[in-house]
Each structure stands twice: as C-alpha cells, then as structure tokens.
mmCIF file of C-alpha atoms and ligand atoms in Angstrom:
data_model
loop_
_atom_site.group_PDB
_atom_site.id
_atom_site.type_symbol
_atom_site.label_atom_id
_atom_site.label_comp_id
_atom_site.label_asym_id
_atom_site.label_seq_id
_atom_site.Cartn_x
_atom_site.Cartn_y
_atom_site.Cartn_z
ATOM 1 C CA MET A 1 -7.589 -28.450 -5.426
ATOM 2 C CA GLY A 2 -4.965 -30.933 -4.302
ATOM 3 C CA ALA A 3 -4.331 -32.008 -0.423
ATOM 4 C CA PRO A 4 -2.661 -29.492 1.120
ATOM 5 C CA VAL A 5 1.667 -30.472 1.797
ATOM 6 C CA LEU A 6 2.517 -31.789 4.740
ATOM 7 C CA PHE A 7 6.421 -31.075 5.547
ATOM 8 C CA THR A 8 8.165 -33.024 8.668
ATOM 9 C CA HIS A 9 10.846 -34.443 9.613
ATOM 10 C CA PRO A 10 11.469 -37.015 12.355
ATOM 11 C CA SER A 11 14.868 -35.460 13.107
ATOM 12 C CA SER A 12 12.450 -32.802 14.683
ATOM 13 C CA LEU A 13 11.770 -35.764 18.059
ATOM 14 C CA LEU A 14 15.592 -35.434 18.717
ATOM 15 C CA HIS A 15 16.519 -31.928 19.857
ATOM 16 C CA ASP A 16 16.133 -32.985 23.721
ATOM 17 C CA THR A 17 14.775 -29.962 25.596
ATOM 18 C CA GLY A 18 14.607 -31.883 28.681
ATOM 19 C CA ALA A 19 11.993 -30.818 31.584
ATOM 20 C CA HIS A 20 10.891 -27.874 28.680
ATOM 21 C CA PRO A 21 7.424 -27.129 27.873
ATOM 22 C CA GLU A 22 8.957 -26.919 24.066
ATOM 23 C CA ARG A 23 9.819 -30.576 23.842
ATOM 24 C CA ALA A 24 9.226 -33.699 21.569
ATOM 25 C CA ALA A 25 6.003 -34.776 22.925
ATOM 26 C CA ARG A 26 4.322 -31.530 20.721
ATOM 27 C CA LEU A 27 4.779 -33.505 18.089
ATOM 28 C CA VAL A 28 3.833 -36.855 18.975
ATOM 29 C CA ALA A 29 0.700 -35.233 19.925
ATOM 30 C CA ILE A 30 0.409 -33.800 16.594
ATOM 31 C CA GLU A 31 1.658 -37.388 14.682
ATOM 32 C CA ARG A 32 -1.419 -38.833 17.117
ATOM 33 C CA GLU A 33 -4.535 -36.935 16.032
ATOM 34 C CA LEU A 34 -3.497 -36.817 12.425
ATOM 35 C CA GLU A 35 -3.435 -40.777 13.221
ATOM 36 C CA ARG A 36 -7.158 -40.106 14.611
ATOM 37 C CA ARG A 37 -8.746 -38.237 11.787
ATOM 38 C CA PRO A 38 -8.478 -40.722 8.990
ATOM 39 C CA GLU A 39 -10.229 -38.335 6.463
ATOM 40 C CA LEU A 40 -7.747 -35.965 6.834
ATOM 41 C CA VAL A 41 -5.653 -36.099 3.132
ATOM 42 C CA LEU A 42 -2.503 -34.803 3.045
ATOM 43 C CA ASP A 43 0.135 -34.917 0.726
ATOM 44 C CA ARG A 44 3.220 -35.715 2.851
ATOM 45 C CA ARG A 45 6.454 -34.791 1.930
ATOM 46 C CA GLU A 46 10.434 -35.583 4.062
ATOM 47 C CA SER A 47 12.057 -31.869 5.077
ATOM 48 C CA PRO A 48 15.438 -31.888 3.583
ATOM 49 C CA PRO A 49 18.529 -29.843 5.410
ATOM 50 C CA ALA A 50 18.909 -26.348 4.745
ATOM 51 C CA GLY A 51 22.381 -26.126 3.102
ATOM 52 C CA ARG A 52 24.846 -23.624 4.613
ATOM 53 C CA GLU A 53 23.383 -20.589 1.889
ATOM 54 C CA LEU A 54 20.116 -20.635 2.889
ATOM 55 C CA LEU A 55 20.703 -20.241 6.613
ATOM 56 C CA GLU A 56 22.987 -16.999 6.189
ATOM 57 C CA ALA A 57 20.583 -15.187 3.873
ATOM 58 C CA VAL A 58 19.100 -14.472 7.199
ATOM 59 C CA HIS A 59 21.351 -15.514 10.066
ATOM 60 C CA ASP A 60 25.264 -14.524 10.800
ATOM 61 C CA PRO A 61 27.643 -16.839 8.940
ATOM 62 C CA ARG A 62 29.383 -16.616 12.193
ATOM 63 C CA TYR A 63 26.506 -17.031 14.404
ATOM 64 C CA VAL A 64 25.809 -20.568 11.727
ATOM 65 C CA ALA A 65 28.711 -21.681 12.760
ATOM 66 C CA ALA A 66 29.011 -21.240 16.418
ATOM 67 C CA ILE A 67 24.846 -22.552 16.937
ATOM 68 C CA GLU A 68 27.015 -25.638 14.358
ATOM 69 C CA ALA A 69 30.252 -25.991 17.166
ATOM 70 C CA PHE A 70 28.111 -25.336 20.185
ATOM 71 C CA CYS A 71 25.638 -28.263 19.284
ATOM 72 C CA ALA A 72 29.070 -30.532 17.917
ATOM 73 C CA ALA A 73 30.819 -29.579 21.498
ATOM 74 C CA GLY A 74 28.185 -32.192 23.555
ATOM 75 C CA GLY A 75 25.281 -28.402 23.413
ATOM 76 C CA GLY A 76 24.272 -26.908 26.820
ATOM 77 C CA SER A 77 22.171 -23.382 27.202
ATOM 78 C CA LEU A 78 22.110 -20.539 24.834
ATOM 79 C CA ASP A 79 20.016 -18.685 26.816
ATOM 80 C CA PRO A 80 17.828 -19.191 30.027
ATOM 81 C CA ASP A 81 15.302 -20.865 27.789
ATOM 82 C CA THR A 82 17.061 -22.189 25.138
ATOM 83 C CA VAL A 83 18.608 -25.320 25.063
ATOM 84 C CA ALA A 84 20.551 -27.202 22.840
ATOM 85 C CA VAL A 85 21.857 -31.460 22.326
ATOM 86 C CA PRO A 86 23.918 -32.269 19.606
ATOM 87 C CA ALA A 87 21.309 -33.753 17.782
ATOM 88 C CA SER A 88 19.739 -30.194 17.964
ATOM 89 C CA TRP A 89 21.720 -29.167 14.897
ATOM 90 C CA GLY A 90 20.548 -31.659 12.391
ATOM 91 C CA ALA A 91 17.209 -30.379 13.895
ATOM 92 C CA ALA A 92 17.589 -27.318 13.073
ATOM 93 C CA LEU A 93 18.999 -27.453 9.838
ATOM 94 C CA HIS A 94 15.588 -30.467 8.608
ATOM 95 C CA ALA A 95 13.404 -27.597 10.377
ATOM 96 C CA ALA A 96 14.975 -24.202 8.375
ATOM 97 C CA GLY A 97 15.381 -26.177 5.166
ATOM 98 C CA GLY A 98 11.448 -28.324 5.404
ATOM 99 C CA THR A 99 10.257 -24.641 5.815
ATOM 100 C CA ALA A 100 11.930 -23.799 2.646
ATOM 101 C CA ALA A 101 11.333 -26.972 0.251
ATOM 102 C CA LEU A 102 7.034 -26.016 1.286
ATOM 103 C CA VAL A 103 7.806 -22.483 0.094
ATOM 104 C CA ASP A 104 9.591 -24.659 -3.271
ATOM 105 C CA VAL A 105 6.493 -26.547 -3.390
ATOM 106 C CA LEU A 106 4.605 -23.417 -3.168
ATOM 107 C CA CYS A 107 6.155 -21.170 -5.164
ATOM 108 C CA SER A 108 6.290 -23.233 -8.450
ATOM 109 C CA GLY A 109 2.599 -24.066 -8.504
ATOM 110 C CA GLU A 110 2.876 -27.479 -7.027
ATOM 111 C CA ALA A 111 0.729 -27.191 -4.348
ATOM 112 C CA ASP A 112 -1.016 -23.910 -3.241
ATOM 113 C CA CYS A 113 -1.602 -24.410 0.544
ATOM 114 C CA GLY A 114 0.431 -26.479 2.901
ATOM 115 C CA PHE A 115 2.673 -26.543 6.584
ATOM 116 C CA ALA A 116 6.110 -27.032 8.412
ATOM 117 C CA ILE A 117 6.065 -28.752 11.309
ATOM 118 C CA HIS A 118 8.982 -28.513 12.737
ATOM 119 C CA ARG A 119 11.420 -28.265 16.249
ATOM 120 C CA PRO A 120 13.033 -26.377 17.479
ATOM 121 C CA PRO A 121 10.490 -23.519 16.196
ATOM 122 C CA GLY A 122 11.999 -19.799 14.820
ATOM 123 C CA HIS A 123 10.487 -17.119 15.020
ATOM 124 C CA HIS A 124 12.414 -15.245 18.443
ATOM 125 C CA ALA A 125 15.917 -16.248 16.274
ATOM 126 C CA GLU A 126 17.435 -12.777 15.423
ATOM 127 C CA ARG A 127 19.822 -12.760 12.917
ATOM 128 C CA ALA A 128 22.800 -13.227 15.631
ATOM 129 C CA THR A 129 20.609 -14.712 18.447
ATOM 130 C CA ALA A 130 19.394 -18.052 20.003
ATOM 131 C CA MET A 131 16.535 -17.720 21.624
ATOM 132 C CA GLY A 132 13.254 -18.327 23.014
ATOM 133 C CA PHE A 133 13.422 -21.479 22.720
ATOM 134 C CA CYS A 134 15.150 -21.274 18.695
ATOM 135 C CA LEU A 135 17.985 -21.603 16.814
ATOM 136 C CA PHE A 136 17.065 -20.103 13.172
ATOM 137 C CA ASP A 137 14.029 -18.524 12.022
ATOM 138 C CA ASN A 138 12.460 -21.235 9.865
ATOM 139 C CA ILE A 139 9.575 -18.619 8.250
ATOM 140 C CA ALA A 140 12.439 -16.042 7.754
ATOM 141 C CA VAL A 141 14.392 -18.412 5.998
ATOM 142 C CA ALA A 142 11.382 -19.239 3.638
ATOM 143 C CA ALA A 143 10.124 -16.114 3.225
ATOM 144 C CA GLN A 144 13.882 -14.857 1.802
ATOM 145 C CA ARG A 145 13.488 -18.095 -0.298
ATOM 146 C CA ALA A 146 10.701 -17.159 -1.941
ATOM 147 C CA LEU A 147 12.668 -13.936 -2.707
ATOM 148 C CA ASP A 148 15.787 -15.292 -3.922
ATOM 149 C CA ALA A 149 14.793 -18.405 -5.566
ATOM 150 C CA HIS A 150 11.443 -17.615 -6.843
ATOM 151 C CA GLY A 151 11.976 -13.951 -7.581
ATOM 152 C CA LEU A 152 9.215 -13.040 -4.954
ATOM 153 C CA GLU A 153 8.547 -9.110 -4.377
ATOM 154 C CA ARG A 154 5.642 -9.021 -1.825
ATOM 155 C CA VAL A 155 6.063 -11.647 1.126
ATOM 156 C CA LEU A 156 3.285 -11.380 3.803
ATOM 157 C CA VAL A 157 4.368 -12.741 6.969
ATOM 158 C CA LEU A 158 1.675 -12.904 9.352
ATOM 159 C CA ASP A 159 2.628 -13.991 13.011
ATOM 160 C CA TRP A 160 -0.146 -15.089 15.097
ATOM 161 C CA ASP A 161 1.906 -16.501 18.485
ATOM 162 C CA VAL A 162 1.189 -15.182 21.594
ATOM 163 C CA HIS A 163 4.824 -13.811 21.694
ATOM 164 C CA HIS A 164 6.270 -10.961 19.650
ATOM 165 C CA GLY A 165 8.166 -12.509 16.625
ATOM 166 C CA ASN A 166 11.578 -10.486 17.238
ATOM 167 C CA GLY A 167 13.328 -12.577 14.741
ATOM 168 C CA THR A 168 11.545 -11.984 12.180
ATOM 169 C CA ASN A 169 11.173 -8.624 13.172
ATOM 170 C CA ASP A 170 14.651 -8.221 13.041
ATOM 171 C CA ILE A 171 15.297 -9.801 10.535
ATOM 172 C CA PHE A 172 13.002 -7.893 7.615
ATOM 173 C CA HIS A 173 13.101 -4.760 9.667
ATOM 174 C CA ALA A 174 14.517 -2.572 6.739
ATOM 175 C CA SER A 175 12.809 -4.978 4.504
ATOM 176 C CA ASP A 176 10.328 -3.209 1.785
ATOM 177 C CA ARG A 177 9.836 -6.871 0.589
ATOM 178 C CA VAL A 178 8.801 -8.732 3.431
ATOM 179 C CA LEU A 179 5.326 -7.733 4.985
ATOM 180 C CA PHE A 180 5.793 -8.499 8.862
ATOM 181 C CA MET A 181 2.609 -8.393 11.323
ATOM 182 C CA SER A 182 2.362 -9.951 14.029
ATOM 183 C CA ILE A 183 0.037 -9.579 16.911
ATOM 184 C CA HIS A 184 0.850 -10.568 20.359
ATOM 185 C CA GLN A 185 -0.150 -10.469 24.175
ATOM 186 C CA TRP A 186 1.878 -7.187 25.407
ATOM 187 C CA PRO A 187 3.420 -7.079 27.809
ATOM 188 C CA LEU A 188 5.140 -10.916 27.505
ATOM 189 C CA TYR A 189 8.114 -12.116 26.293
ATOM 190 C CA PRO A 190 10.203 -11.169 25.204
ATOM 191 C CA GLY A 191 9.031 -7.421 25.452
ATOM 192 C CA THR A 192 9.233 -6.120 22.330
ATOM 193 C CA GLY A 193 6.573 -5.213 19.171
ATOM 194 C CA LEU A 194 5.058 -2.097 20.367
ATOM 195 C CA GLU A 195 3.114 -0.740 18.084
ATOM 196 C CA ASP A 196 5.498 2.152 17.241
ATOM 197 C CA ASP A 197 7.879 -0.187 15.803
ATOM 198 C CA GLU A 198 6.770 0.301 12.133
ATOM 199 C CA GLY A 199 10.457 -1.025 10.836
ATOM 200 C CA ALA A 200 13.316 1.001 9.063
ATOM 201 C CA GLY A 201 14.813 2.668 6.373
ATOM 202 C CA PRO A 202 13.053 1.416 3.377
ATOM 203 C CA GLY A 203 11.486 -0.952 5.596
ATOM 204 C CA LEU A 204 9.254 2.006 7.200
ATOM 205 C CA GLY A 205 5.580 0.707 7.233
ATOM 206 C CA PHE A 206 6.780 -2.512 6.473
ATOM 207 C CA THR A 207 6.514 -4.153 10.356
ATOM 208 C CA VAL A 208 2.677 -4.125 11.599
ATOM 209 C CA ASN A 209 2.763 -4.592 15.215
ATOM 210 C CA VAL A 210 -0.544 -5.732 17.226
ATOM 211 C CA PRO A 211 0.043 -5.906 20.797
ATOM 212 C CA VAL A 212 -2.693 -6.963 23.236
ATOM 213 C CA PRO A 213 -3.851 -6.833 26.536
ATOM 214 C CA GLY A 214 -3.563 -10.569 28.576
ATOM 215 C CA GLY A 215 -7.215 -11.836 27.919
ATOM 216 C CA SER A 216 -7.938 -11.206 24.631
ATOM 217 C CA GLY A 217 -9.625 -13.377 22.588
ATOM 218 C CA ASP A 218 -11.062 -14.611 19.473
ATOM 219 C CA GLU A 219 -12.702 -11.216 19.259
ATOM 220 C CA THR A 220 -9.388 -9.306 19.409
ATOM 221 C CA PHE A 221 -7.038 -11.368 17.222
ATOM 222 C CA VAL A 222 -9.985 -13.418 14.004
ATOM 223 C CA SER A 223 -10.649 -9.294 14.162
ATOM 224 C CA ALA A 224 -6.899 -8.524 13.610
ATOM 225 C CA VAL A 225 -6.691 -11.370 10.837
ATOM 226 C CA GLU A 226 -9.642 -10.119 8.594
ATOM 227 C CA HIS A 227 -9.277 -6.318 9.215
ATOM 228 C CA LEU A 228 -6.256 -5.709 9.197
ATOM 229 C CA ALA A 229 -3.780 -8.805 7.534
ATOM 230 C CA ALA A 230 -6.226 -9.169 5.103
ATOM 231 C CA SER A 231 -6.718 -5.813 4.452
ATOM 232 C CA LEU A 232 -2.884 -5.385 4.310
ATOM 233 C CA ALA A 233 -2.309 -8.834 1.648
ATOM 234 C CA ARG A 234 -5.207 -7.376 -0.648
ATOM 235 C CA GLU A 235 -4.138 -3.694 -1.081
ATOM 236 C CA TRP A 236 0.335 -4.739 -0.929
ATOM 237 C CA GLY A 237 -0.383 -7.225 -3.332
ATOM 238 C CA ALA A 238 0.973 -9.704 -0.824
ATOM 239 C CA GLN A 239 1.949 -12.705 -3.552
ATOM 240 C CA LEU A 240 2.527 -15.194 -1.070
ATOM 241 C CA VAL A 241 1.194 -15.788 2.403
ATOM 242 C CA LEU A 242 3.126 -17.655 5.447
ATOM 243 C CA VAL A 243 1.595 -17.553 8.904
ATOM 244 C CA SER A 244 3.846 -17.827 11.928
ATOM 245 C CA ALA A 245 1.421 -20.184 13.845
ATOM 246 C CA GLY A 246 1.415 -20.813 17.177
ATOM 247 C CA TYR A 247 -0.810 -22.139 19.783
ATOM 248 C CA ASP A 248 -0.067 -20.367 22.480
ATOM 249 C CA ALA A 249 -2.877 -17.658 22.785
ATOM 250 C CA HIS A 250 -5.245 -20.623 23.498
ATOM 251 C CA LEU A 251 -7.117 -20.456 26.301
ATOM 252 C CA ASP A 252 -5.218 -23.098 28.164
ATOM 253 C CA ASP A 253 -2.351 -22.565 26.885
ATOM 254 C CA PRO A 254 0.165 -22.564 30.382
ATOM 255 C CA LEU A 255 2.735 -19.978 29.217
ATOM 256 C CA ALA A 256 0.446 -17.186 28.041
ATOM 257 C CA GLY A 257 -2.791 -15.387 28.767
ATOM 258 C CA CYS A 258 -4.920 -15.056 25.812
ATOM 259 C CA HIS A 259 -8.289 -16.460 25.608
ATOM 260 C CA VAL A 260 -8.492 -17.352 22.077
ATOM 261 C CA THR A 261 -10.666 -20.924 21.535
ATOM 262 C CA ASP A 262 -10.305 -23.467 19.267
ATOM 263 C CA ALA A 263 -12.831 -21.900 16.631
ATOM 264 C CA GLY A 264 -10.726 -18.690 16.847
ATOM 265 C CA PHE A 265 -8.069 -21.079 15.634
ATOM 266 C CA ASP A 266 -10.354 -22.592 13.017
ATOM 267 C CA ALA A 267 -11.415 -19.348 12.195
ATOM 268 C CA MET A 268 -7.978 -17.286 11.767
ATOM 269 C CA VAL A 269 -6.902 -20.356 9.025
ATOM 270 C CA ARG A 270 -10.970 -20.076 7.009
ATOM 271 C CA ILE A 271 -10.104 -16.147 7.082
ATOM 272 C CA VAL A 272 -6.252 -16.706 5.796
ATOM 273 C CA ARG A 273 -6.755 -19.749 3.028
ATOM 274 C CA ALA A 274 -10.385 -17.876 2.003
ATOM 275 C CA LEU A 275 -8.207 -14.585 1.678
ATOM 276 C CA ALA A 276 -4.846 -16.512 -0.775
ATOM 277 C CA ALA A 277 -7.371 -17.901 -2.498
ATOM 278 C CA GLU A 278 -9.513 -14.456 -3.665
ATOM 279 C CA ILE A 279 -5.980 -13.256 -4.477
ATOM 280 C CA ASP A 280 -4.757 -16.250 -5.946
ATOM 281 C CA VAL A 281 -1.886 -16.603 -4.328
ATOM 282 C CA PRO A 282 -0.044 -19.629 -2.075
ATOM 283 C CA LEU A 283 -0.426 -19.940 1.753
ATOM 284 C CA GLY A 284 2.139 -21.713 3.918
ATOM 285 C CA LEU A 285 1.845 -22.415 7.453
ATOM 286 C CA VAL A 286 4.830 -22.516 9.896
ATOM 287 C CA LEU A 287 4.572 -23.688 13.686
ATOM 288 C CA GLU A 288 5.718 -21.876 16.204
ATOM 289 C CA GLY A 289 4.021 -21.807 19.518
ATOM 290 C CA GLY A 290 1.561 -23.583 21.305
ATOM 291 C CA TYR A 291 2.725 -25.758 24.379
ATOM 292 C CA ASP A 292 -1.272 -27.431 25.918
ATOM 293 C CA LEU A 293 -0.369 -30.548 24.024
ATOM 294 C CA ASP A 294 -4.326 -31.609 23.042
ATOM 295 C CA VAL A 295 -4.836 -27.804 22.012
ATOM 296 C CA VAL A 296 -1.817 -28.199 19.688
ATOM 297 C CA SER A 297 -2.727 -31.601 18.387
ATOM 298 C CA ARG A 298 -6.485 -30.116 17.484
ATOM 299 C CA CYS A 299 -5.931 -27.383 16.635
ATOM 300 C CA VAL A 300 -3.024 -28.154 14.006
ATOM 301 C CA ALA A 301 -5.469 -30.958 12.834
ATOM 302 C CA ASP A 302 -7.907 -28.347 12.560
ATOM 303 C CA ALA A 303 -5.595 -26.426 10.230
ATOM 304 C CA LEU A 304 -4.747 -29.516 7.933
ATOM 305 C CA GLY A 305 -8.404 -29.987 7.622
ATOM 306 C CA ILE A 306 -8.904 -26.466 6.409
ATOM 307 C CA LEU A 307 -6.169 -26.334 4.524
ATOM 308 C CA GLY A 308 -7.856 -29.081 2.153
ATOM 309 C CA SER A 309 -11.169 -28.250 2.342
ATOM 310 C CA GLU A 310 -12.602 -25.423 -0.465
ATOM 311 C CA PRO A 311 -12.275 -21.795 0.831
ATOM 312 C CA ALA A 312 -14.655 -20.420 2.243
ATOM 313 C CA MET A 313 -14.892 -17.013 4.026
ATOM 314 C CA PRO A 314 -16.788 -17.029 7.512
ATOM 315 C CA GLU A 315 -18.957 -14.783 8.694
ATOM 316 C CA PRO A 316 -17.568 -11.422 9.264
ATOM 317 C CA VAL A 317 -16.608 -10.338 12.659
ATOM 318 C CA GLU A 318 -16.827 -7.103 14.395
ATOM 319 C CA MET A 319 -13.988 -4.849 14.563
ATOM 320 C CA HIS A 320 -12.582 -4.460 18.029
ATOM 321 C CA PRO A 321 -11.332 -0.995 18.944
ATOM 322 C CA LEU A 322 -8.222 -2.018 19.447
ATOM 323 C CA VAL A 323 -8.231 -3.109 15.397
ATOM 324 C CA ALA A 324 -10.031 0.023 14.505
ATOM 325 C CA ALA A 325 -7.038 2.196 15.975
ATOM 326 C CA ALA A 326 -4.610 0.290 14.581
ATOM 327 C CA ARG A 327 -6.127 0.753 10.953
ATOM 328 C CA THR A 328 -6.979 4.931 11.595
ATOM 329 C CA ARG A 329 -1.927 4.947 12.186
ATOM 330 C CA LEU A 330 -1.567 2.861 9.200
ATOM 331 C CA ALA A 331 -3.872 4.177 6.927
ATOM 332 C CA GLN A 332 -1.131 7.024 6.552
ATOM 333 C CA ARG A 333 0.730 4.571 4.572
ATOM 334 C CA TRP A 334 -1.976 1.755 3.816
ATOM 335 C CA PRO A 335 -4.981 4.368 2.162
ATOM 336 C CA ALA A 336 -7.426 1.984 1.773
ATOM 337 C CA LEU A 337 -7.223 1.074 5.977
ATOM 338 C CA ALA A 338 -8.855 4.134 5.996
ATOM 339 C CA GLN A 339 -11.520 3.073 5.184
ATOM 340 C CA THR A 340 -14.741 0.698 6.517
ATOM 341 C CA PRO A 341 -15.073 -2.890 5.848
ATOM 342 C CA ALA A 342 -17.888 -4.273 4.555
ATOM 343 C CA GLY A 343 -19.189 -6.765 7.187
ATOM 344 C CA GLY A 344 -17.089 -4.754 9.341
HETATM 345 ZN ZN1 ZN B 401 4.925 -18.339 21.680
#
C-alpha cells in the first residue's frame, strides 16, 4: 500500500472570486493543515491542464469555447453565484486535468487511492451551463476519462456534498456506465435531486438521489454511504469509486443546514476506503464545497490520513429510516437492496 496521491495546482489560487465563500483561502487553509501534520505521507503531483478533448467529452464544445472567451475578455459574473477572472480559465483547466490525471494514476495501478483538490469546484456545472461556483464538472471529466481511456464500464460517483450534484446528474443522466448517487439537503440550492429522478433511457436506475431534510447529521449521511452507496457498489460490481467530497454538510458550515461532524466525515471516508479495498478497485476523492476554513482543512487532512492507513470498515451504523426507504424503493432494480444488511 503506497501513499495516497494528491493532485493540486497553484493556478487554483488565481481563480479570484472576491468576497465569496468559495475562495482561495480554502485551499490555503488545507495546505496549512497538511503542514501541521508531518505524519501524513503523500505522493504529491502537479495537475496537468485538461486538453480540449477531455472537456469536450462531457461538455458542449461551444460552451467550452464560450468560457475561454469569457475569461479572456476579462471575466465577470456567469450567474449570480459564479464569477470568473482571466486566470479562472487556467485554474479550470488544471482542476479538470488534475482530476482526470488522478483517474489515470488510479486506473494504471500506480496508486490505489488519492485526492484531487482544486478550485473552481465542479459538480454543479452542467453540459453547457456554468453554475454554483463551477465552470467544468471535474469529477464528470474524470469519470468519462475512466470510460474512454481505461476501458472501464462501471464507475460509481458518490456525491456527499450538501448540495445536489446537478451537473454530474445531468451529464450522466442517460448513461448506464456511470452510477451517480447523491445525498444532499433538500430543499436547498440548486433545487434538483428529488428521489424520483432516477435517470433516463439506458441510464434509468443509474441515478440515485437521496434528498434529506435540513438538520440531518451523521446518522443519515453515514448510513447512506454504508447501507446504500456501498451496497450498490458491491451489487453492480463498480470498477472505480469516485467521491464528490464536499464538506458543507458539516454542522459548522455557513451555507447549509446539515449537522455532519468531523467524526461523520471520517466514517464516510473509512467506509469508502474499506469498500474499495474489499471489492478491489481504486478510490478517488474530489474536493467540491466546504466553506468553513477550519472544517474543510481538518476534514480533508483527516481524509488523507485515512487514505494512507490500512483500510478498515468502521463499526456498522444503524440504518436510518430514510435510507431504509430508499433501499425499498430501489430494490426493484437492485435486488440485493431488498435484503437487510448484516449489522443493519
Ligand atoms: Zn456544496
């Protein structure tokens, strides 16, 4: 077991959003926290820029060109939440490229786990729309890379950011090769992600949305990861697990109203780490939101520590009623979900 791979790039700091919760200080705080933990052994890599073909595998080419032109012309507001400056173009290229490069390292067997930490984040960016602080959907670019360049057929993308990952949901809506599962507060921005959105066409059943009420905490989120995401990964035979790791479901986050604690995030990382080891597939985490600097820096550093440790499934947690209901609802397509899991 080697050290976890960590992809970053200095251009992430140049995406200047002004007075905005999604700010460069988030990544500065993470780097400071990593310096405070010399026991963390990391395999650090510099993120390459994404080539056009990587972006255009999931985004409309006209949209990619429009973002480039918008940044080159000085930038401004793309929507009420999403701003860009000239340097945002380079930051966005390295964010998508670094996340895809993480998948390359994982799929080539060079490493079994890693984290891609960049700005701007990605999971709200749709095929042809920037929104929610996101320009390109980094994790979608990376998942598509796994299919196109590494011949994978089954990629699980788990999104535990407190907001629905509408971009990833949109991009893979009709795909049966990417199973997208999101747990998110609802109602909350962006307002999508109700449980009856289960994908379309050949992708029907491969979009799994688990909206949860404000105030939901560890007992809901950890249960959903253990009793739903892990069960789906096993039953489907996922070949790669990617996580849209946002930290804005934390109790102390200023943007949302969920109550996940540090221990809850640690447990979710432990579960996906142990799951990946159990089914013998690589695991990649991708930073999305998380706007309290102390929370995001602590929890990211914790995650890297867990990725660098021997995988161990934590003690089972009780199945939350919302998760039990989701299993019942999904059992028609995923028969294993009809069974009560051990320890459930
Ligand atoms: Zn978020």
